Structure formats: C-alpha cells, structure tokens
Amino acid sequence: MASLMHLQVTLTYKAQICQQKLMLLLEQTPQHLLVGAL
C-alpha cells in the first residue's frame, strides 16, 4: 500500500510539472506567432 501511495504521489507530481510546462509553452507560443506574423 505504501508503494502504491508513493507511486500516486510521484505521478501527480510529474503531471503537475508537465502541466506547468504546457502552460509556459501556451503563454510563449502566441508571442512567437505574433513576431513571425510581423
């Protein structure tokens, strides 16, 4: 049970990191597209 809890925590932690990276990419992408359009 302890290992299962640890696995769940690890997956949640990695998921949060991935989500943060996606948010950063989404924030940066429109700026690059705007610069490219200009």
PDB file of C-alpha atoms in Angstrom:
ATOM      1  CA  MET A   1       0.000   0.000   0.000  1.00  0.00           C
ATOM      2  CA  ALA A   2       2.814   2.389   0.863  1.00  0.00           C
ATOM      3  CA  SER A   3       4.468   1.869  -2.518  1.00  0.00           C
ATOM      4  CA  LEU A   4       1.123   2.467  -4.235  1.00  0.00           C
ATOM      5  CA  MET A   5       0.734   5.769  -2.393  1.00  0.00           C
ATOM      6  CA  HIS A   6       4.290   6.733  -3.348  1.00  0.00           C
ATOM      7  CA  LEU A   7       3.577   5.892  -6.985  1.00  0.00           C
ATOM      8  CA  GLN A   8       0.417   8.006  -6.979  1.00  0.00           C
ATOM      9  CA  VAL A   9       2.248  10.957  -5.427  1.00  0.00           C
ATOM     10  CA  THR A  10       5.045  10.633  -7.980  1.00  0.00           C
ATOM     11  CA  LEU A  11       2.611  10.524 -10.903  1.00  0.00           C
ATOM     12  CA  THR A  12       0.708  13.525  -9.554  1.00  0.00           C
ATOM     13  CA  TYR A  13       3.975  15.450  -9.114  1.00  0.00           C
ATOM     14  CA  LYS A  14       5.091  14.655 -12.669  1.00  0.00           C
ATOM     15  CA  ALA A  15       1.653  15.564 -14.020  1.00  0.00           C
ATOM     16  CA  GLN A  16       1.834  18.966 -12.329  1.00  0.00           C
ATOM     17  CA  ILE A  17       5.284  19.616 -13.821  1.00  0.00           C
ATOM     18  CA  CYS A  18       4.049  18.638 -17.295  1.00  0.00           C
ATOM     19  CA  GLN A  19       1.036  20.921 -16.891  1.00  0.00           C
ATOM     20  CA  GLN A  20       3.270  23.830 -15.866  1.00  0.00           C
ATOM     21  CA  LYS A  21       5.495  23.243 -18.918  1.00  0.00           C
ATOM     22  CA  LEU A  22       2.431  23.171 -21.182  1.00  0.00           C
ATOM     23  CA  MET A  23       1.155  26.408 -19.670  1.00  0.00           C
ATOM     24  CA  LEU A  24       4.531  28.060 -20.283  1.00  0.00           C
ATOM     25  CA  LEU A  25       4.515  26.848 -23.889  1.00  0.00           C
ATOM     26  CA  LEU A  26       0.973  28.142 -24.400  1.00  0.00           C
ATOM     27  CA  GLU A  27       1.999  31.511 -22.973  1.00  0.00           C
ATOM     28  CA  GLN A  28       5.085  31.752 -25.191  1.00  0.00           C
ATOM     29  CA  THR A  29       3.646  30.372 -28.434  1.00  0.00           C
ATOM     30  CA  PRO A  30       1.262  33.253 -29.315  1.00  0.00           C
ATOM     31  CA  GLN A  31       4.108  35.746 -28.854  1.00  0.00           C
ATOM     32  CA  HIS A  32       6.318  33.815 -31.282  1.00  0.00           C
ATOM     33  CA  LEU A  33       3.431  33.596 -33.759  1.00  0.00           C
ATOM     34  CA  LEU A  34       2.817  37.340 -33.485  1.00  0.00           C
ATOM     35  CA  VAL A  35       6.504  38.119 -34.026  1.00  0.00           C
ATOM     36  CA  GLY A  36       6.546  35.739 -37.005  1.00  0.00           C
ATOM     37  CA  ALA A  37       3.438  37.401 -38.454  1.00  0.00           C
ATOM     38  CA  LEU A  38       5.066  40.825 -38.208  1.00  0.00           C
TER      39      LEU A  38
END
